[in-house]
């Protein structure tokens, strides 16, 4: 290359010398050419001047020609023809034609008119000659003498156009032409010499130009030669320079190529693998995309656990169908997003847990608008940050500006977020939701209302609801993509871990945050660099090895990428070490997540039990702060603030790594030196409350592992109790033990301290459907239900020998079981050495009435006494916990007024109605405006407002919700909102208060005690001594006090009796107290007190009957809807409001009094009505201990109550926890269990009765036959529905049908062993079935067996009918009377029946009853039947239900019917007794030697189903 360059340089120099010589020659010739050119220029100038002069003269002649031609234009054939035809022309015309003849013919002799006529003979040719005469002149063919011959004529006076025009038009035109053409000739004649001169000058110029051209040609030839030489020279120079440049370029290219190879060497291997991966992915694209599309389309609404099951099923289905799929694929996320995208989401505020990433993936990949179910408000925070760059507009459904904002956003292409939706969508938005766009012109439009809005393709819509479990109609689910943003337990655990570490080791958490920021930025940057590198390579033009800028850019990108990759590895290794340190606090975060999800499930118990994540975190943080032995600087940090830190700026990487390594080397935590000395603080007490000042400069030291373990134990203790105490404060009393039990069991299950199978057995309390026969020895103290429970418990490991041990050591077990508090006694044998939890299993089987007490002791021993013993309500503590963003909600109870407590406390802190910073409003019609005005004022200025009874304002509560949402962000710091509402009895899931308010508020359930003494205190306190001043005599005043005391006792009895059960409702499920729940209140009592005064004053003698009627039938009776409840209440009045309640002697004279004879309760005499103070003292000192006996009930009633409470407790635990520990398994196991049970039920289901065949065998349609037919028809309907629904469910489980709500309800019933509502309604109208599903199914089969025997043959009525096995037992009892009436020809309306309890068992009945019919299957509750004496007696201890012998139903007439010596006993289906869902069956007569009111007050009743044995 170098030799070639030298040769080309030498050649270039030779060419340079030659070019110089030739250039000198050319210069000389150029000078000669220049002289010749100057000469030519002078000549050319002269020629130009002459030519211009000629042209000016000729231009002056042009008008003359134009005038001549214009004259010719006036001529036409007609005029010429007329003129030509004249024999003698007018005078002067011949002179004109003579001139024309001279000019055209060259001045002939004959110029006569005849010659003229001859000339014009051919008019066209004549005119043509006239027009062409100018050309003749121009050609110089007109002789001068010819023109001169015309001049004499032209001078004639009549040779004028105007003169001759009157004589001949044609002659006038010829005249004008002749004059102008002669003038033209004269001008042309004058110009001719100049033309000749011009021609000579042109010839001279041409000669000069020829000479110049020759010279110039010579010069051009020389120039061409020089140019050629220069080209050759330039080519040589270029060749030289090109050779030099090529040499340099090759060197540079070689260097760049080496740099490029070095830069991309590591990428080549990765790209090769990527290409192979892409090729492989192409082959499996179909299956992968099907999986991804299914995930985006269908997985959104479900929980993470259910999503995992779906993905697993989809992958299995696609694999079984042979769809090409990526081998080993487990998660469709890898197909839809990459790490860089996820990292950017995390930076925008999306939690980094897998479920949140799935939600983000579904949201960003869905074609339909997303509808986010986001109760914890984590998704909406991410959306607001992510879409802020798209000018996000946030609106509410139904807001005044909703449509305007939507229209503008759609036109501009902005994003819109509709937050806090309910369960419906405004119809005006349907076109937007469904994307119903249409084309108009070139643009797309969407209709909003009656307006067409131009649709911008960049428009995005996001729908959001805070509802945790919304129910949207199918059309909304079809048109939107539902995405469940509900926080997962694992995700919340990670977030709470950050919170805990930030509290305990803020330095560690700050470093962790920085590492997250570094890693996310590195991930994003790496992706950007990789994409940028590929983009530059793909868009490079030409030879890439010559693009210096590109190669340098690639080198820089590769350098940065390598550096980042190294940092990523280092950061991840460091993060692992940091995580090890952080994970030491994970047990606290795990406990917190468990607590939140426990709280989140309590809404299954009552709608009031709603808790937001923000409220929980606040309480959880307070629990962390209260733990002894920790940092003294208490910083309030929310999860959102911690999440925001991840969006912060990255610090110097090396500094972060250095700090992280230093911190991770510390295996323990940090503690204050002073804290160690103060570690004796009681858990739950904030050291800052003791008044001690803690110096900010207090040093911190590293904890040892043992100290850290103690610290974590303290954190677990205080945060658990703080959250529980916060929750307990808002629970109904009946639910406090349930929640404590749930909490205790959950903690023990997670710590592995109890076995899941044993826990499941305890919750379900299963009873064997077919236990072996019980021995006689055991039967004397154990009933069938207990024996069935023992038999079922034998299936639990460790209890297999229980039944044999019971039989072997029956006496020891009897003594233990007969103990008043067996949970405190030691169990017989080795069973007493079992752990406390296993003893709970035994106790539930043998003494279910003591389970609640045992659970309370168990929880107290595990968790501590403070979990059982609750402090009294403190307004100060509640207000200190609250803020302007936290409303305080009081649950109202009869006799409880929270507004008074708040008003009293407010006065202590300077808030009074008089000063204008406290307002108490009792809500009702017309109070909306004042309430809103006060809220607006106090939100702006500060103040306390109490809104009482907001449950009365259902239409206004949504406005209150909006006000409180505004207050949460903008209210004055001193603003506080208190409100109260009353729950609806029997409707725990009624939506009285919006979910968002319940989630954020502090709930207070300060339920007043329901014992007799507390009720009496409140009742008697409602009256003052001044009231008796309204009476005129001392006799009436004393009678007033005595009867008033009895009235208050009556009121207290009615309130206290509720705790023994009120059927369906807020009670335990038993109807032993009342059949239904009634809201007796202080208003009833005070009104009766006024009536008492009025009646005493109006009558001379006390009108006892009138008083009892007014009290029992009018005021208290106004609440009562059940006849048996009314009978109970009026019986109380008959027993209490009677003359014996007053002292003997003269009422006016206290000295003559004797003690009243009336016992208000056993051992509790009516007091002497001396004074109000004395009566208050009598209440405090003389009331008997609380027991069922006080209410006129048997002590066993408490056992019944406790048994029902225990059953309710475990049913609720099963409901809340989803079916015990066993439900925590995968969905597949649950479905397998449902399939197995479903198969068993379907196999055992009998075929329906063939009604046609049965009717053909009927000989006489007696009332009994009619009942049999009706029962068989009902049974067929039940069997058909059961078979249809089970077959439908089977198809649904197989995937052949879509699962409907009814199918899901049936599957849930089978899974939880509860009777499905659909089946229940076919049997009865009850909504609370007392049997388990297994027991109920057995009951159905037994009913079928009875009907099968009854309808066989001639449809003979059984000797004894199992009354409990009839769908309509009342119809059968009516048939008994009908049969007798027909036989004796009596009208039915005079028929009644009495019942006689026989001594026979059903096996001993071998023939029909002599009169009426035998029935069996009944049990007695509240009393027992003495078989020997044949009368009602008090129940034996611990015997709640007694199976009755066969009963004979004997028809009688109304005349024969008598209740003398009988108790009219109500008959109910089960322990729920009569309520709106299940009416009373009948009334049986039972012999008694005691007064019937005793059994009425004891709630003695006959039950067709033994709930306790079910």
PDB file of N, CA and C in Angstrom, residues 581-631:
ATOM      1  N   UNK A 581     -31.220  -9.988  57.926  1.00  0.00           N
ATOM      2  CA  UNK A 581     -31.376  -9.170  59.132  1.00  0.00           C
ATOM      3  C   UNK A 581     -32.826  -8.738  59.313  1.00  0.00           C
ATOM      4  N   UNK A 582     -33.479  -8.372  58.211  1.00  0.00           N
ATOM      5  CA  UNK A 582     -34.870  -7.928  58.295  1.00  0.00           C
ATOM      6  C   UNK A 582     -35.790  -9.083  58.683  1.00  0.00           C
ATOM      7  N   UNK A 583     -35.496 -10.268  58.175  1.00  0.00           N
ATOM      8  CA  UNK A 583     -36.392 -11.407  58.401  1.00  0.00           C
ATOM      9  C   UNK A 583     -36.435 -11.844  59.859  1.00  0.00           C
ATOM     10  N   UNK A 584     -35.519 -11.345  60.663  1.00  0.00           N
ATOM     11  CA  UNK A 584     -35.600 -11.640  62.094  1.00  0.00           C
ATOM     12  C   UNK A 584     -36.866 -11.024  62.691  1.00  0.00           C
ATOM     13  N   UNK A 585     -37.387  -9.983  62.028  1.00  0.00           N
ATOM     14  CA  UNK A 585     -38.619  -9.342  62.491  1.00  0.00           C
ATOM     15  C   UNK A 585     -39.852  -9.859  61.755  1.00  0.00           C
ATOM     16  N   UNK A 586     -39.668 -10.831  60.878  1.00  0.00           N
ATOM     17  CA  UNK A 586     -40.794 -11.317  60.089  1.00  0.00           C
ATOM     18  C   UNK A 586     -41.900 -11.937  60.942  1.00  0.00           C
ATOM     19  N   UNK A 587     -41.603 -12.617  62.049  1.00  0.00           N
ATOM     20  CA  UNK A 587     -42.725 -13.140  62.861  1.00  0.00           C
ATOM     21  C   UNK A 587     -43.722 -12.060  63.275  1.00  0.00           C
ATOM     22  N   UNK A 588     -43.233 -10.847  63.514  1.00  0.00           N
ATOM     23  CA  UNK A 588     -44.135  -9.757  63.885  1.00  0.00           C
ATOM     24  C   UNK A 588     -45.000  -9.376  62.693  1.00  0.00           C
ATOM     25  N   UNK A 589     -44.393  -9.284  61.514  1.00  0.00           N
ATOM     26  CA  UNK A 589     -45.157  -8.946  60.310  1.00  0.00           C
ATOM     27  C   UNK A 589     -46.144 -10.045  59.972  1.00  0.00           C
ATOM     28  N   UNK A 590     -45.727 -11.290  60.166  1.00  0.00           N
ATOM     29  CA  UNK A 590     -46.628 -12.418  59.898  1.00  0.00           C
ATOM     30  C   UNK A 590     -47.831 -12.369  60.829  1.00  0.00           C
ATOM     31  N   UNK A 591     -47.575 -12.048  62.098  1.00  0.00           N
ATOM     32  CA  UNK A 591     -48.673 -11.919  63.045  1.00  0.00           C
ATOM     33  C   UNK A 591     -49.610 -10.781  62.631  1.00  0.00           C
ATOM     34  N   UNK A 592     -49.033  -9.669  62.198  1.00  0.00           N
ATOM     35  CA  UNK A 592     -49.853  -8.538  61.771  1.00  0.00           C
ATOM     36  C   UNK A 592     -50.731  -8.883  60.589  1.00  0.00           C
ATOM     37  N   UNK A 593     -50.172  -9.580  59.600  1.00  0.00           N
ATOM     38  CA  UNK A 593     -50.965  -9.975  58.436  1.00  0.00           C
ATOM     39  C   UNK A 593     -52.089 -10.918  58.845  1.00  0.00           C
ATOM     40  N   UNK A 594     -51.769 -11.856  59.747  1.00  0.00           N
ATOM     41  CA  UNK A 594     -52.803 -12.771  60.231  1.00  0.00           C
ATOM     42  C   UNK A 594     -53.911 -12.002  60.946  1.00  0.00           C
ATOM     43  N   UNK A 595     -53.540 -11.010  61.753  1.00  0.00           N
ATOM     44  CA  UNK A 595     -54.526 -10.222  62.482  1.00  0.00           C
ATOM     45  C   UNK A 595     -55.434  -9.463  61.523  1.00  0.00           C
ATOM     46  N   UNK A 596     -54.843  -8.870  60.490  1.00  0.00           N
ATOM     47  CA  UNK A 596     -55.675  -8.097  59.557  1.00  0.00           C
ATOM     48  C   UNK A 596     -56.660  -8.999  58.831  1.00  0.00           C
ATOM     49  N   UNK A 597     -56.206 -10.160  58.391  1.00  0.00           N
ATOM     50  CA  UNK A 597     -57.121 -11.036  57.655  1.00  0.00           C
ATOM     51  C   UNK A 597     -58.165 -11.642  58.584  1.00  0.00           C
ATOM     52  N   UNK A 598     -57.825 -11.793  59.856  1.00  0.00           N
ATOM     53  CA  UNK A 598     -58.833 -12.206  60.820  1.00  0.00           C
ATOM     54  C   UNK A 598     -59.891 -11.120  60.955  1.00  0.00           C
ATOM     55  N   UNK A 599     -59.454  -9.871  61.088  1.00  0.00           N
ATOM     56  CA  UNK A 599     -60.395  -8.755  61.174  1.00  0.00           C
ATOM     57  C   UNK A 599     -61.215  -8.643  59.898  1.00  0.00           C
ATOM     58  N   UNK A 600     -60.567  -8.885  58.774  1.00  0.00           N
ATOM     59  CA  UNK A 600     -61.239  -8.728  57.486  1.00  0.00           C
ATOM     60  C   UNK A 600     -62.322  -9.770  57.267  1.00  0.00           C
ATOM     61  N   UNK A 601     -62.253 -10.871  58.016  1.00  0.00           N
ATOM     62  CA  UNK A 601     -63.255 -11.936  57.854  1.00  0.00           C
ATOM     63  C   UNK A 601     -64.418 -11.785  58.827  1.00  0.00           C
ATOM     64  N   UNK A 602     -64.310 -10.838  59.768  1.00  0.00           N
ATOM     65  CA  UNK A 602     -65.359 -10.700  60.775  1.00  0.00           C
ATOM     66  C   UNK A 602     -66.657 -10.153  60.193  1.00  0.00           C
ATOM     67  N   UNK A 603     -66.600  -9.561  58.990  1.00  0.00           N
ATOM     68  CA  UNK A 603     -67.852  -9.054  58.407  1.00  0.00           C
ATOM     69  C   UNK A 603     -68.809 -10.189  58.067  1.00  0.00           C
ATOM     70  N   UNK A 604     -68.342 -11.417  58.111  1.00  0.00           N
ATOM     71  CA  UNK A 604     -69.247 -12.552  57.927  1.00  0.00           C
ATOM     72  C   UNK A 604     -70.139 -12.736  59.152  1.00  0.00           C
ATOM     73  N   UNK A 605     -69.699 -12.187  60.290  1.00  0.00           N
ATOM     74  CA  UNK A 605     -70.507 -12.270  61.513  1.00  0.00           C
ATOM     75  C   UNK A 605     -71.524 -11.154  61.552  1.00  0.00           C
ATOM     76  N   UNK A 606     -71.071  -9.936  61.303  1.00  0.00           N
ATOM     77  CA  UNK A 606     -71.968  -8.779  61.336  1.00  0.00           C
ATOM     78  C   UNK A 606     -71.434  -7.719  60.387  1.00  0.00           C
ATOM     79  N   UNK A 607     -72.361  -7.006  59.766  1.00  0.00           N
ATOM     80  CA  UNK A 607     -71.975  -5.989  58.781  1.00  0.00           C
ATOM     81  C   UNK A 607     -71.214  -4.843  59.421  1.00  0.00           C
ATOM     82  N   UNK A 608     -71.355  -4.633  60.728  1.00  0.00           N
ATOM     83  CA  UNK A 608     -70.633  -3.551  61.399  1.00  0.00           C
ATOM     84  C   UNK A 608     -69.139  -3.838  61.500  1.00  0.00           C
ATOM     85  N   UNK A 609     -68.755  -5.095  61.374  1.00  0.00           N
ATOM     86  CA  UNK A 609     -67.354  -5.468  61.597  1.00  0.00           C
ATOM     87  C   UNK A 609     -66.553  -5.298  60.294  1.00  0.00           C
ATOM     88  N   UNK A 610     -66.302  -4.051  59.948  1.00  0.00           N
ATOM     89  CA  UNK A 610     -65.524  -3.722  58.750  1.00  0.00           C
ATOM     90  C   UNK A 610     -64.297  -2.923  59.189  1.00  0.00           C
ATOM     91  N   UNK A 611     -63.139  -3.239  58.604  1.00  0.00           N
ATOM     92  CA  UNK A 611     -61.898  -2.574  59.009  1.00  0.00           C
ATOM     93  C   UNK A 611     -61.059  -2.286  57.767  1.00  0.00           C
ATOM     94  N   UNK A 612     -60.568  -1.069  57.670  1.00  0.00           N
ATOM     95  CA  UNK A 612     -59.716  -0.703  56.545  1.00  0.00           C
ATOM     96  C   UNK A 612     -58.268  -1.018  56.881  1.00  0.00           C
ATOM     97  N   UNK A 613     -57.462  -1.164  55.849  1.00  0.00           N
ATOM     98  CA  UNK A 613     -56.042  -1.446  56.051  1.00  0.00           C
ATOM     99  C   UNK A 613     -55.350  -0.272  56.729  1.00  0.00           C
ATOM    100  N   UNK A 614     -55.717   0.945  56.334  1.00  0.00           N
ATOM    101  CA  UNK A 614     -55.082   2.116  56.943  1.00  0.00           C
ATOM    102  C   UNK A 614     -55.369   2.184  58.436  1.00  0.00           C
ATOM    103  N   UNK A 615     -56.637   1.934  58.812  1.00  0.00           N
ATOM    104  CA  UNK A 615     -56.983   1.951  60.236  1.00  0.00           C
ATOM    105  C   UNK A 615     -56.235   0.849  60.974  1.00  0.00           C
ATOM    106  N   UNK A 616     -56.137  -0.316  60.370  1.00  0.00           N
ATOM    107  CA  UNK A 616     -55.419  -1.418  61.010  1.00  0.00           C
ATOM    108  C   UNK A 616     -53.953  -1.074  61.207  1.00  0.00           C
ATOM    109  N   UNK A 617     -53.328  -0.518  60.178  1.00  0.00           N
ATOM    110  CA  UNK A 617     -51.903  -0.188  60.271  1.00  0.00           C
ATOM    111  C   UNK A 617     -51.663   0.830  61.379  1.00  0.00           C
ATOM    112  N   UNK A 618     -52.582   1.776  61.526  1.00  0.00           N
ATOM    113  CA  UNK A 618     -52.446   2.764  62.603  1.00  0.00           C
ATOM    114  C   UNK A 618     -52.445   2.078  63.966  1.00  0.00           C
ATOM    115  N   UNK A 619     -53.391   1.167  64.163  1.00  0.00           N
ATOM    116  CA  UNK A 619     -53.476   0.455  65.441  1.00  0.00           C
ATOM    117  C   UNK A 619     -52.276  -0.469  65.619  1.00  0.00           C
ATOM    118  N   UNK A 620     -51.884  -1.168  64.566  1.00  0.00           N
ATOM    119  CA  UNK A 620     -50.738  -2.071  64.623  1.00  0.00           C
ATOM    120  C   UNK A 620     -49.467  -1.300  64.971  1.00  0.00           C
ATOM    121  N   UNK A 621     -49.303  -0.128  64.372  1.00  0.00           N
ATOM    122  CA  UNK A 621     -48.138   0.706  64.670  1.00  0.00           C
ATOM    123  C   UNK A 621     -48.150   1.155  66.125  1.00  0.00           C
ATOM    124  N   UNK A 622     -49.331   1.465  66.635  1.00  0.00           N
ATOM    125  CA  UNK A 622     -49.423   1.865  68.030  1.00  0.00           C
ATOM    126  C   UNK A 622     -49.016   0.708  68.932  1.00  0.00           C
ATOM    127  N   UNK A 623     -49.378  -0.501  68.552  1.00  0.00           N
ATOM    128  CA  UNK A 623     -48.958  -1.668  69.320  1.00  0.00           C
ATOM    129  C   UNK A 623     -47.450  -1.843  69.315  1.00  0.00           C
ATOM    130  N   UNK A 624     -46.818  -1.573  68.181  1.00  0.00           N
ATOM    131  CA  UNK A 624     -45.355  -1.650  68.116  1.00  0.00           C
ATOM    132  C   UNK A 624     -44.714  -0.610  69.027  1.00  0.00           C
ATOM    133  N   UNK A 625     -45.288   0.592  69.029  1.00  0.00           N
ATOM    134  CA  UNK A 625     -44.735   1.664  69.860  1.00  0.00           C
ATOM    135  C   UNK A 625     -44.864   1.358  71.344  1.00  0.00           C
ATOM    136  N   UNK A 626     -45.890   0.599  71.715  1.00  0.00           N
ATOM    137  CA  UNK A 626     -46.123   0.316  73.134  1.00  0.00           C
ATOM    138  C   UNK A 626     -45.239  -0.799  73.669  1.00  0.00           C
ATOM    139  N   UNK A 627     -44.537  -1.512  72.786  1.00  0.00           N
ATOM    140  CA  UNK A 627     -43.722  -2.638  73.229  1.00  0.00           C
ATOM    141  C   UNK A 627     -42.535  -2.134  74.038  1.00  0.00           C
ATOM    142  N   UNK A 628     -42.285  -2.698  75.217  1.00  0.00           N
ATOM    143  CA  UNK A 628     -41.133  -2.265  76.014  1.00  0.00           C
ATOM    144  C   UNK A 628     -39.822  -2.753  75.408  1.00  0.00           C
ATOM    145  N   UNK A 629     -38.787  -1.939  75.588  1.00  0.00           N
ATOM    146  CA  UNK A 629     -37.458  -2.336  75.134  1.00  0.00           C
ATOM    147  C   UNK A 629     -37.112  -1.885  73.743  1.00  0.00           C
ATOM    148  N   UNK A 630     -37.834  -0.915  73.194  1.00  0.00           N
ATOM    149  CA  UNK A 630     -37.564  -0.474  71.831  1.00  0.00           C
ATOM    150  C   UNK A 630     -37.137   0.966  71.764  1.00  0.00           C
ATOM    151  N   UNK A 631     -36.959   1.494  70.554  1.00  0.00           N
ATOM    152  CA  UNK A 631     -36.562   2.894  70.384  1.00  0.00           C
ATOM    153  C   UNK A 631     -37.607   3.824  70.969  1.00  0.00           C
TER     154      UNK A 631
END
